[in-house]
Tab-separated table of C-alpha atoms and ligand atoms in Angstrom:
chain	number	residue	atom	x	y	z
A	1	MET	CA	-39.989	113.304	-1.264
A	2	LEU	CA	-41.889	112.636	-4.322
A	3	MET	CA	-39.042	112.126	-6.262
A	4	GLU	CA	-38.175	108.787	-3.902
A	5	MET	CA	-41.376	107.078	-3.386
A	6	VAL	CA	-41.145	107.134	-6.986
A	7	LYS	CA	-37.865	105.767	-7.240
A	8	LEU	CA	-39.168	102.934	-4.713
A	9	LEU	CA	-42.106	101.732	-6.401
A	10	PHE	CA	-39.831	101.008	-9.102
A	11	SER	CA	-37.383	99.800	-7.552
A	12	ARG	CA	-40.104	97.149	-5.681
A	13	TYR	CA	-41.603	96.677	-9.689
A	14	SER	CA	-38.284	95.553	-10.930
A	15	GLU	CA	-37.906	93.369	-7.704
A	16	MET	CA	-40.935	91.179	-8.897
A	17	VAL	CA	-40.449	91.553	-12.675
A	18	PRO	CA	-36.650	92.002	-12.997
A	19	PRO	CA	-35.354	92.976	-16.564
A	20	ASN	CA	-34.230	88.914	-18.241
A	21	ARG	CA	-30.923	90.923	-18.740
A	22	THR	CA	-28.975	89.184	-16.166
A	23	ASN	CA	-26.180	92.429	-15.069
A	24	PHE	CA	-23.581	89.116	-13.893
A	25	VAL	CA	-22.460	86.446	-15.208
A	26	GLU	CA	-20.044	83.082	-13.858
A	27	GLY	CA	-17.568	84.526	-16.712
A	28	ASP	CA	-17.239	87.646	-14.730
A	29	VAL	CA	-16.155	85.501	-11.707
A	30	SER	CA	-11.923	84.964	-12.309
A	31	ASP	CA	-10.034	82.168	-11.641
A	32	GLN	CA	-10.586	81.616	-7.134
A	33	THR	CA	-7.745	79.035	-6.519
A	34	GLY	CA	-7.103	79.224	-3.606
A	35	LYS	CA	-10.130	81.134	-1.866
A	36	VAL	CA	-11.800	79.428	0.478
A	37	PHE	CA	-16.043	79.972	0.370
A	38	LEU	CA	-19.095	79.350	2.767
A	39	VAL	CA	-22.753	78.153	1.374
A	40	THR	CA	-25.231	77.729	3.668
A	41	GLY	CA	-27.770	76.181	2.085
A	42	GLY	CA	-25.629	75.140	-0.726
A	43	SER	CA	-27.502	71.615	-1.337
A	44	SER	CA	-29.813	72.649	-3.204
A	45	GLY	CA	-31.821	75.505	-5.251
A	46	ILE	CA	-30.645	78.816	-5.433
A	47	GLY	CA	-27.368	77.675	-3.256
A	48	LEU	CA	-26.232	74.168	-5.201
A	49	GLU	CA	-26.018	76.918	-8.318
A	50	LEU	CA	-23.746	78.995	-6.299
A	51	SER	CA	-21.684	76.106	-5.486
A	52	ARG	CA	-21.763	75.013	-8.673
A	53	ILE	CA	-19.700	77.991	-10.182
A	54	LEU	CA	-17.287	78.058	-7.232
A	55	TYR	CA	-16.192	74.829	-7.600
A	56	TYR	CA	-16.083	75.226	-11.420
A	57	LYS	CA	-14.238	78.901	-10.663
A	58	GLY	CA	-11.029	76.781	-8.255
A	59	GLY	CA	-12.679	77.891	-4.793
A	60	ARG	CA	-12.928	75.738	-1.844
A	61	VAL	CA	-16.115	75.326	-1.228
A	62	PHE	CA	-17.266	74.062	1.923
A	63	ILE	CA	-21.543	74.345	2.243
A	64	GLY	CA	-23.159	73.989	5.230
A	65	GLY	CA	-26.072	71.544	5.937
A	66	ARG	CA	-28.151	69.047	7.940
A	67	SER	CA	-27.950	66.786	6.009
A	68	GLU	CA	-24.974	64.515	4.418
A	69	THR	CA	-27.147	62.432	1.918
A	70	SER	CA	-28.529	65.655	0.357
A	71	PHE	CA	-24.951	67.133	-0.013
A	72	ALA	CA	-23.562	63.325	-1.981
A	73	ALA	CA	-26.704	64.111	-4.131
A	74	ALA	CA	-25.410	68.289	-4.310
A	75	VAL	CA	-21.890	66.476	-5.119
A	76	GLU	CA	-23.404	64.293	-7.792
A	77	SER	CA	-25.049	67.037	-9.495
A	78	ILE	CA	-22.014	69.053	-9.667
A	79	LYS	CA	-19.463	67.184	-10.951
A	80	SER	CA	-22.021	66.480	-13.502
A	81	ALA	CA	-22.763	69.202	-15.045
A	82	PRO	CA	-20.497	72.530	-15.556
A	83	ALA	CA	-21.487	75.675	-14.594
A	84	GLU	CA	-22.393	77.797	-18.311
A	85	GLY	CA	-19.867	79.071	-19.697
A	86	CYS	CA	-17.519	76.507	-17.867
A	87	GLU	CA	-17.649	73.668	-20.065
A	88	ASN	CA	-14.151	74.305	-21.449
A	89	SER	CA	-12.581	74.915	-18.203
A	90	LYS	CA	-10.219	72.393	-16.532
A	91	VAL	CA	-10.209	74.438	-13.328
A	92	ARG	CA	-12.428	72.632	-10.390
A	93	GLY	CA	-12.128	73.370	-6.509
A	94	THR	CA	-13.186	71.569	-3.928
A	95	LEU	CA	-16.865	70.455	-2.020
A	96	GLU	CA	-16.670	69.527	1.416
A	97	PHE	CA	-19.557	69.142	3.732
A	98	LEU	CA	-20.182	70.719	6.822
A	99	ALA	CA	-22.695	69.457	9.520
A	100	MET	CA	-25.180	72.309	10.942
A	101	ASP	CA	-29.165	72.409	11.755
A	102	LEU	CA	-29.426	76.542	11.768
A	103	CYS	CA	-32.908	75.210	13.978
A	104	ASP	CA	-30.592	73.871	16.577
A	105	LEU	CA	-28.443	76.459	17.904
A	106	THR	CA	-26.026	73.545	20.142
A	107	THR	CA	-25.117	72.581	16.382
A	108	ILE	CA	-23.541	76.124	15.627
A	109	LYS	CA	-20.630	76.039	17.614
A	110	HIS	CA	-18.969	71.892	16.202
A	111	ALA	CA	-19.999	72.804	12.668
A	112	ALA	CA	-18.147	76.411	12.918
A	113	ASP	CA	-15.042	74.904	15.038
A	114	GLU	CA	-14.576	72.220	12.578
A	115	LEU	CA	-14.762	74.931	9.509
A	116	LEU	CA	-12.445	77.285	12.168
A	117	SER	CA	-9.417	73.544	12.082
A	118	LYS	CA	-9.307	73.091	8.465
A	119	VAL	CA	-8.338	76.598	7.156
A	120	ASP	CA	-7.206	79.634	7.874
A	121	ARG	CA	-9.183	81.986	5.771
A	122	LEU	CA	-12.666	82.506	5.057
A	123	ASP	CA	-12.865	84.737	2.254
A	124	ILE	CA	-16.936	85.073	1.012
A	125	ALA	CA	-19.725	83.411	3.582
A	126	TRP	CA	-23.510	83.335	1.744
A	127	TYR	CA	-26.051	82.869	4.883
A	128	ASN	CA	-28.370	81.385	1.657
A	129	ALA	CA	-29.918	78.801	3.706
A	130	GLY	CA	-33.488	79.589	4.512
A	131	VAL	CA	-36.861	77.963	5.475
A	132	MET	CA	-39.725	79.968	4.352
A	133	ALA	CA	-43.730	80.313	5.599
A	134	PRO	CA	-43.898	76.632	7.107
A	135	PRO	CA	-47.360	74.891	9.300
A	136	ALA	CA	-48.254	78.558	11.513
A	137	GLY	CA	-46.746	76.961	14.942
A	138	SER	CA	-43.220	75.472	13.590
A	139	LYS	CA	-40.483	76.044	16.796
A	140	THR	CA	-36.234	75.640	16.510
A	141	LYS	CA	-34.727	72.926	18.820
A	142	GLN	CA	-35.026	76.062	21.023
A	143	GLY	CA	-38.835	76.933	21.045
A	144	PHE	CA	-38.264	80.052	18.393
A	145	GLU	CA	-40.312	80.871	14.845
A	146	LEU	CA	-38.665	78.840	12.912
A	147	GLN	CA	-38.305	80.994	10.837
A	148	TRP	CA	-36.844	83.786	13.268
A	149	GLY	CA	-34.490	80.818	14.574
A	150	THR	CA	-33.466	80.077	11.597
A	151	ASN	CA	-33.185	82.271	8.451
A	152	VAL	CA	-31.678	85.005	11.424
A	153	LEU	CA	-30.293	83.417	15.469
A	154	GLY	CA	-28.497	79.897	13.116
A	155	HIS	CA	-26.979	82.673	10.959
A	156	PHE	CA	-26.069	85.209	13.654
A	157	LEU	CA	-24.087	82.530	16.123
A	158	LEU	CA	-22.606	81.558	13.135
A	159	ASN	CA	-21.088	84.438	12.350
A	160	LYS	CA	-20.091	84.918	15.346
A	161	TYR	CA	-17.293	82.355	15.875
A	162	LEU	CA	-16.386	83.324	11.089
A	163	SER	CA	-15.983	86.899	12.290
A	164	ASP	CA	-12.639	86.983	13.495
A	165	LEU	CA	-11.335	84.432	10.845
A	166	GLN	CA	-12.562	86.775	8.166
A	167	MET	CA	-11.222	89.572	9.606
A	168	LYS	CA	-7.984	87.915	9.683
A	169	THR	CA	-8.069	87.448	5.797
A	170	ALA	CA	-9.637	90.845	4.299
A	171	LYS	CA	-6.088	92.172	5.860
A	172	ASN	CA	-4.046	90.691	3.156
A	173	ALA	CA	-7.363	90.691	1.141
A	174	PRO	CA	-7.595	93.474	-1.540
A	175	ARG	CA	-10.308	95.631	-1.135
A	176	GLY	CA	-13.848	95.077	-0.915
A	177	ALA	CA	-12.634	91.108	-1.425
A	178	VAL	CA	-13.669	89.292	2.066
A	179	ARG	CA	-17.414	89.878	2.013
A	180	THR	CA	-20.554	88.448	3.791
A	181	ILE	CA	-23.583	87.973	1.844
A	182	TRP	CA	-27.016	88.044	4.400
A	183	VAL	CA	-29.993	85.943	1.660
A	184	SER	CA	-33.269	87.936	2.382
A	185	SER	CA	-36.620	88.325	-0.025
A	186	ILE	CA	-38.521	90.839	-1.335
A	187	GLY	CA	-40.972	88.901	1.213
A	188	HIS	CA	-39.331	91.194	3.676
A	189	ASN	CA	-41.421	93.447	3.236
A	190	LEU	CA	-44.129	91.078	4.958
A	191	GLY	CA	-42.716	91.499	8.306
A	192	PRO	CA	-45.174	92.800	10.961
A	193	LYS	CA	-46.109	96.352	10.832
A	194	PRO	CA	-44.266	99.305	11.924
A	195	ASN	CA	-40.915	98.412	11.013
A	196	LEU	CA	-41.302	94.635	9.521
A	197	ILE	CA	-39.578	92.946	13.665
A	198	ASN	CA	-41.786	92.683	16.055
A	199	ILE	CA	-39.040	93.600	18.296
A	200	ASP	CA	-41.174	92.881	21.795
A	201	ASP	CA	-42.255	89.137	20.483
A	202	VAL	CA	-40.953	88.007	17.360
A	203	ASN	CA	-41.855	84.578	18.551
A	204	PHE	CA	-45.360	86.250	18.450
A	205	GLU	CA	-46.569	84.770	21.437
A	206	ASN	CA	-48.463	87.476	22.368
A	207	VAL	CA	-50.168	87.198	18.833
A	208	SER	CA	-53.280	84.999	18.274
A	209	ASN	CA	-53.010	83.074	14.755
A	210	PRO	CA	-49.626	84.183	13.644
A	211	ASP	CA	-49.463	83.722	10.344
A	212	PRO	CA	-46.141	82.039	8.652
A	213	TRP	CA	-45.725	84.544	5.454
A	214	VAL	CA	-45.524	87.915	8.339
A	215	GLY	CA	-42.785	85.959	10.172
A	216	TYR	CA	-41.605	84.677	6.981
A	217	GLY	CA	-41.418	88.844	6.510
A	218	GLN	CA	-39.864	89.410	9.613
A	219	SER	CA	-36.433	86.813	9.205
A	220	LYS	CA	-36.015	88.313	5.994
A	221	ALA	CA	-36.278	91.573	7.647
A	222	GLY	CA	-34.037	90.482	9.997
A	223	ASP	CA	-31.394	89.439	7.314
A	224	ILE	CA	-31.019	92.485	6.425
A	225	VAL	CA	-30.814	94.118	9.705
A	226	LEU	CA	-27.686	92.153	10.147
A	227	ALA	CA	-26.271	93.145	6.946
A	228	TYR	CA	-25.964	96.809	7.872
A	229	GLU	CA	-25.487	96.015	11.586
A	230	TYR	CA	-22.793	93.784	10.455
A	231	ALA	CA	-20.801	96.367	8.732
A	232	ASN	CA	-21.178	98.343	11.676
A	233	HIS	CA	-19.692	96.835	13.567
A	234	VAL	CA	-17.192	95.333	11.487
A	235	SER	CA	-16.324	98.830	9.546
A	236	GLY	CA	-12.817	99.441	8.719
A	237	SER	CA	-11.698	96.022	8.639
A	238	GLY	CA	-12.216	95.457	5.176
A	239	ILE	CA	-14.889	93.121	5.189
A	240	ALA	CA	-17.933	93.778	3.088
A	241	SER	CA	-21.290	93.286	4.428
A	242	PHE	CA	-24.551	93.398	1.893
A	243	SER	CA	-27.701	91.613	2.098
A	244	VAL	CA	-29.428	89.820	-1.119
A	245	HIS	CA	-33.090	89.297	-2.786
A	246	PRO	CA	-32.142	86.157	-5.466
A	247	GLY	CA	-35.366	86.884	-7.346
A	248	ASN	CA	-37.926	84.923	-7.112
A	249	LEU	CA	-36.579	80.567	-8.370
A	250	LYS	CA	-38.225	77.550	-8.747
A	251	THR	CA	-36.405	75.721	-6.083
A	252	ASN	CA	-37.889	73.504	-3.195
A	253	LEU	CA	-38.259	76.539	-0.815
A	254	THR	CA	-42.551	76.583	-1.538
A	255	ARG	CA	-42.344	73.067	0.170
A	256	HIS	CA	-44.562	74.581	2.583
A	257	GLN	CA	-47.229	75.330	-0.114
A	258	GLY	CA	-48.302	72.470	-0.830
A	259	ILE	CA	-48.585	70.650	-4.962
A	260	TRP	CA	-50.431	73.871	-6.299
A	261	GLY	CA	-48.474	75.959	-4.514
A	262	GLN	CA	-45.392	73.900	-5.989
A	263	LYS	CA	-46.447	73.629	-9.753
A	264	LEU	CA	-48.007	77.437	-9.954
A	265	ALA	CA	-43.830	77.948	-9.106
A	266	GLN	CA	-42.396	75.671	-11.011
A	267	ARG	CA	-44.531	77.107	-14.014
A	268	VAL	CA	-43.972	81.400	-13.090
A	269	LEU	CA	-40.716	81.286	-11.718
A	270	LYS	CA	-37.352	81.161	-13.453
A	271	GLU	CA	-34.622	78.775	-12.695
A	272	PRO	CA	-32.300	78.934	-9.348
A	273	ARG	CA	-29.125	79.704	-11.748
A	274	TYR	CA	-30.249	83.609	-12.431
A	275	GLY	CA	-30.391	83.501	-8.036
A	276	ALA	CA	-26.898	82.158	-7.996
A	277	LEU	CA	-26.377	84.945	-10.583
A	278	THR	CA	-27.643	87.550	-7.972
A	279	GLU	CA	-25.968	85.980	-4.734
A	280	LEU	CA	-22.750	85.691	-6.912
A	281	TYR	CA	-22.967	89.801	-8.219
A	282	ALA	CA	-23.304	90.382	-4.264
A	283	GLY	CA	-20.106	88.139	-3.392
A	284	PHE	CA	-17.819	89.142	-6.478
A	285	SER	CA	-18.770	92.698	-8.432
A	286	ASP	CA	-16.907	96.040	-7.573
A	287	GLU	CA	-20.416	98.122	-7.791
A	288	PRO	CA	-22.194	97.431	-4.379
A	289	ILE	CA	-18.017	98.252	-3.068
A	290	ASP	CA	-17.588	101.157	-5.252
A	291	ASN	CA	-20.947	102.767	-4.860
A	292	ASP	CA	-20.570	104.063	-1.183
A	293	LEU	CA	-24.059	102.853	0.588
A	294	SER	CA	-24.488	102.492	3.626
A	295	THR	CA	-27.267	100.043	3.148
A	296	LYS	CA	-26.299	97.996	0.510
A	297	TYR	CA	-29.193	95.886	-0.538
A	298	ILE	CA	-28.811	93.985	-4.110
A	299	ILE	CA	-31.869	93.210	-5.987
A	300	PRO	CA	-32.258	90.685	-9.139
A	301	TRP	CA	-30.215	89.967	-11.291
A	302	GLY	CA	-27.324	91.691	-10.192
A	303	ARG	CA	-28.580	94.667	-9.214
A	304	ILE	CA	-28.259	97.555	-6.369
A	305	GLY	CA	-31.662	98.518	-4.928
A	306	ARG	CA	-34.158	99.661	-2.128
A	307	MET	CA	-35.300	97.956	1.379
A	308	ASN	CA	-38.658	98.806	2.294
A	309	GLU	CA	-38.098	102.421	3.706
A	310	THR	CA	-39.752	102.695	6.934
A	311	LEU	CA	-37.203	100.027	7.706
A	312	ASN	CA	-34.339	102.039	5.930
A	313	MET	CA	-36.279	105.485	8.271
A	314	ALA	CA	-35.324	102.467	12.069
A	315	LEU	CA	-32.105	102.079	11.126
A	316	GLN	CA	-31.166	105.295	10.111
A	317	ASN	CA	-33.001	107.065	13.122
A	318	GLU	CA	-33.702	104.718	15.650
A	319	ASP	CA	-31.073	102.987	16.010
A	320	PHE	CA	-33.677	99.972	15.190
A	321	GLY	CA	-30.283	97.880	14.091
A	322	THR	CA	-27.878	98.115	16.991
A	323	LYS	CA	-32.106	96.927	19.493
A	324	VAL	CA	-32.187	93.685	16.774
A	325	TRP	CA	-28.453	92.806	17.196
A	326	ASN	CA	-29.122	93.390	21.025
A	327	LEU	CA	-32.343	91.107	20.889
A	328	CYS	CA	-30.237	88.251	18.708
A	329	GLU	CA	-27.018	88.406	21.112
A	330	LYS	CA	-29.639	88.026	24.245
A	331	GLN	CA	-31.089	84.720	22.139
A	332	VAL	CA	-28.509	82.522	21.181
A	333	ALA	CA	-26.202	83.544	24.399
A	334	PRO	CA	-27.256	80.361	26.368
A	335	TYR	CA	-25.400	78.735	23.246
A	336	ASP	CA	-22.693	80.473	22.311
B	401	NAP	N1	-36.361	81.144	-4.236
B	401	NAP	C1	-37.142	81.805	-4.417
B	401	NAP	O1	-37.588	82.434	-4.536
B	401	NAP	C2	-36.117	83.287	-3.060
B	401	NAP	C3	-36.916	84.358	-2.466
B	401	NAP	C4	-36.139	84.758	-2.582
B	401	NAP	C5	-35.492	84.389	-1.184
B	401	NAP	N2	-34.793	83.034	-1.465
B	401	NAP	C6	-34.304	82.948	-0.147
B	401	NAP	O2	-33.215	82.436	-1.183
B	401	NAP	C7	-32.346	81.273	0.316
B	401	NAP	C8	-32.511	79.971	-0.478
B	401	NAP	O3	-33.719	79.657	-0.316
B	401	NAP	P1	-33.935	78.498	-1.768
B	401	NAP	O4	-34.938	79.305	-2.808
B	401	NAP	O5	-33.075	78.002	-3.158
B	401	NAP	O6	-34.871	77.402	-1.360
B	401	NAP	P2	-34.348	75.417	-1.216
B	401	NAP	O7	-33.985	75.105	-2.448
B	401	NAP	O8	-35.064	75.124	-0.219
B	401	NAP	O9	-33.257	75.220	-0.085
B	401	NAP	C9	-33.057	75.863	0.956
B	401	NAP	C10	-31.293	75.772	1.401
B	401	NAP	O10	-31.469	75.585	2.894
B	401	NAP	C11	-31.217	74.284	3.709
B	401	NAP	N3	-31.900	74.494	5.636
B	401	NAP	C12	-33.184	74.654	5.942
B	401	NAP	N4	-33.649	74.875	7.180
B	401	NAP	C13	-31.952	74.592	6.729
B	401	NAP	C14	-31.341	74.372	8.438
B	401	NAP	N5	-32.481	73.980	9.669
B	401	NAP	N6	-30.123	73.945	8.684
B	401	NAP	C15	-29.059	73.788	7.670
B	401	NAP	N7	-30.501	73.905	6.076
B	401	NAP	C16	-31.276	74.505	6.173
B	401	NAP	C17	-32.169	74.084	3.152
B	401	NAP	O11	-31.777	72.174	3.812
B	401	NAP	P3	-32.601	70.939	4.046
B	401	NAP	O12	-33.044	70.460	2.573
B	401	NAP	O13	-31.830	69.837	4.731
B	401	NAP	O14	-33.950	71.451	3.787
B	401	NAP	C18	-31.749	74.061	1.510
B	401	NAP	O15	-30.305	73.544	1.323
B	401	NAP	C19	-33.295	81.100	1.712
B	401	NAP	O16	-33.273	81.706	2.560
B	401	NAP	C20	-35.032	81.893	0.878
B	401	NAP	O17	-34.909	82.808	1.485
B	401	NAP	C21	-35.766	82.473	-2.466
């Protein structure tokens, strides 16, 4: 037990202040021509850098987002600056827009149908889009707490529609090649006590002055639980499902933190490429496949980490994953 605690403390510190060395880089990914990828939130920040790498590796990259203008800017950025190490390569993929507003569940089926009408495989889906600590009381179109609705429910519903295609893809793919990556955060530790998800009141309707950071933590704990529970649901299908804390990075995620919060972030945080490399590791490294850990949670810059221990215990002993999964099923049911 003492050793476990020491390991946990070390893991948390190392998540906050990762070593400078990156374990996995662009050059570790081979030519991906013929493969199909989805990156939600791929027009900005980490998702943009991940999409850049996938494009220069030859992938057919679908970028899920709510603004075609942001997508066009992302395409321009990607085409004008190759991913690191790809400067001398002639390999190029394609970039396609997939309109979806994750905070409006009525848009998700249309987005999924569009993707399903265009492709006959889906190798890796990165559920990367997210919102962090918006003004207190922010809600989705359907009235869910904004972060729970966007970061968790939007991706949960999207995944429901895409799961069959990934299963089909996995049938003819090498072991571990088809993956679903749920982007979480070290911030999941901020979720409400004890299990980091207020399962009876995810919208904090019975909490006075709900703290948006607790809501962020809850939503990111939700992403970890979905990664874990989805892995159970598709066990034996060939799909691998992991959660990732990409690291603390200079992106637009701090947009709700005011000018000083944003300035500070720009000063102290790393370039978003590092986060993209961590998500890339989650998508392509053999390491998390070979180490048979049921609670795979990946940390910067490409390492297997440890999720919050209380959450882990709840998943192992209280059937907490099933409870959260069933709650999500119930919440998205009217829009399915
Ligand atoms: N940056 C960090 O330090 C950090 C640390 C831990 C975890 N993360 C996680 O990493 C992921 C990527 O974040 P980032 O840092 O790259 O932030 P970012 O630059 O703000 O990118 C987030 C992306 O999500 C999209 N998005 C937000 N709400 C959406 C919605 N309702 N529908 C569709 N797309 C939506 C945004 O699109 P719009 O421009 O349209 O809003 C944007 O493209 C997030 O899940 C975040 O929680 C980031």
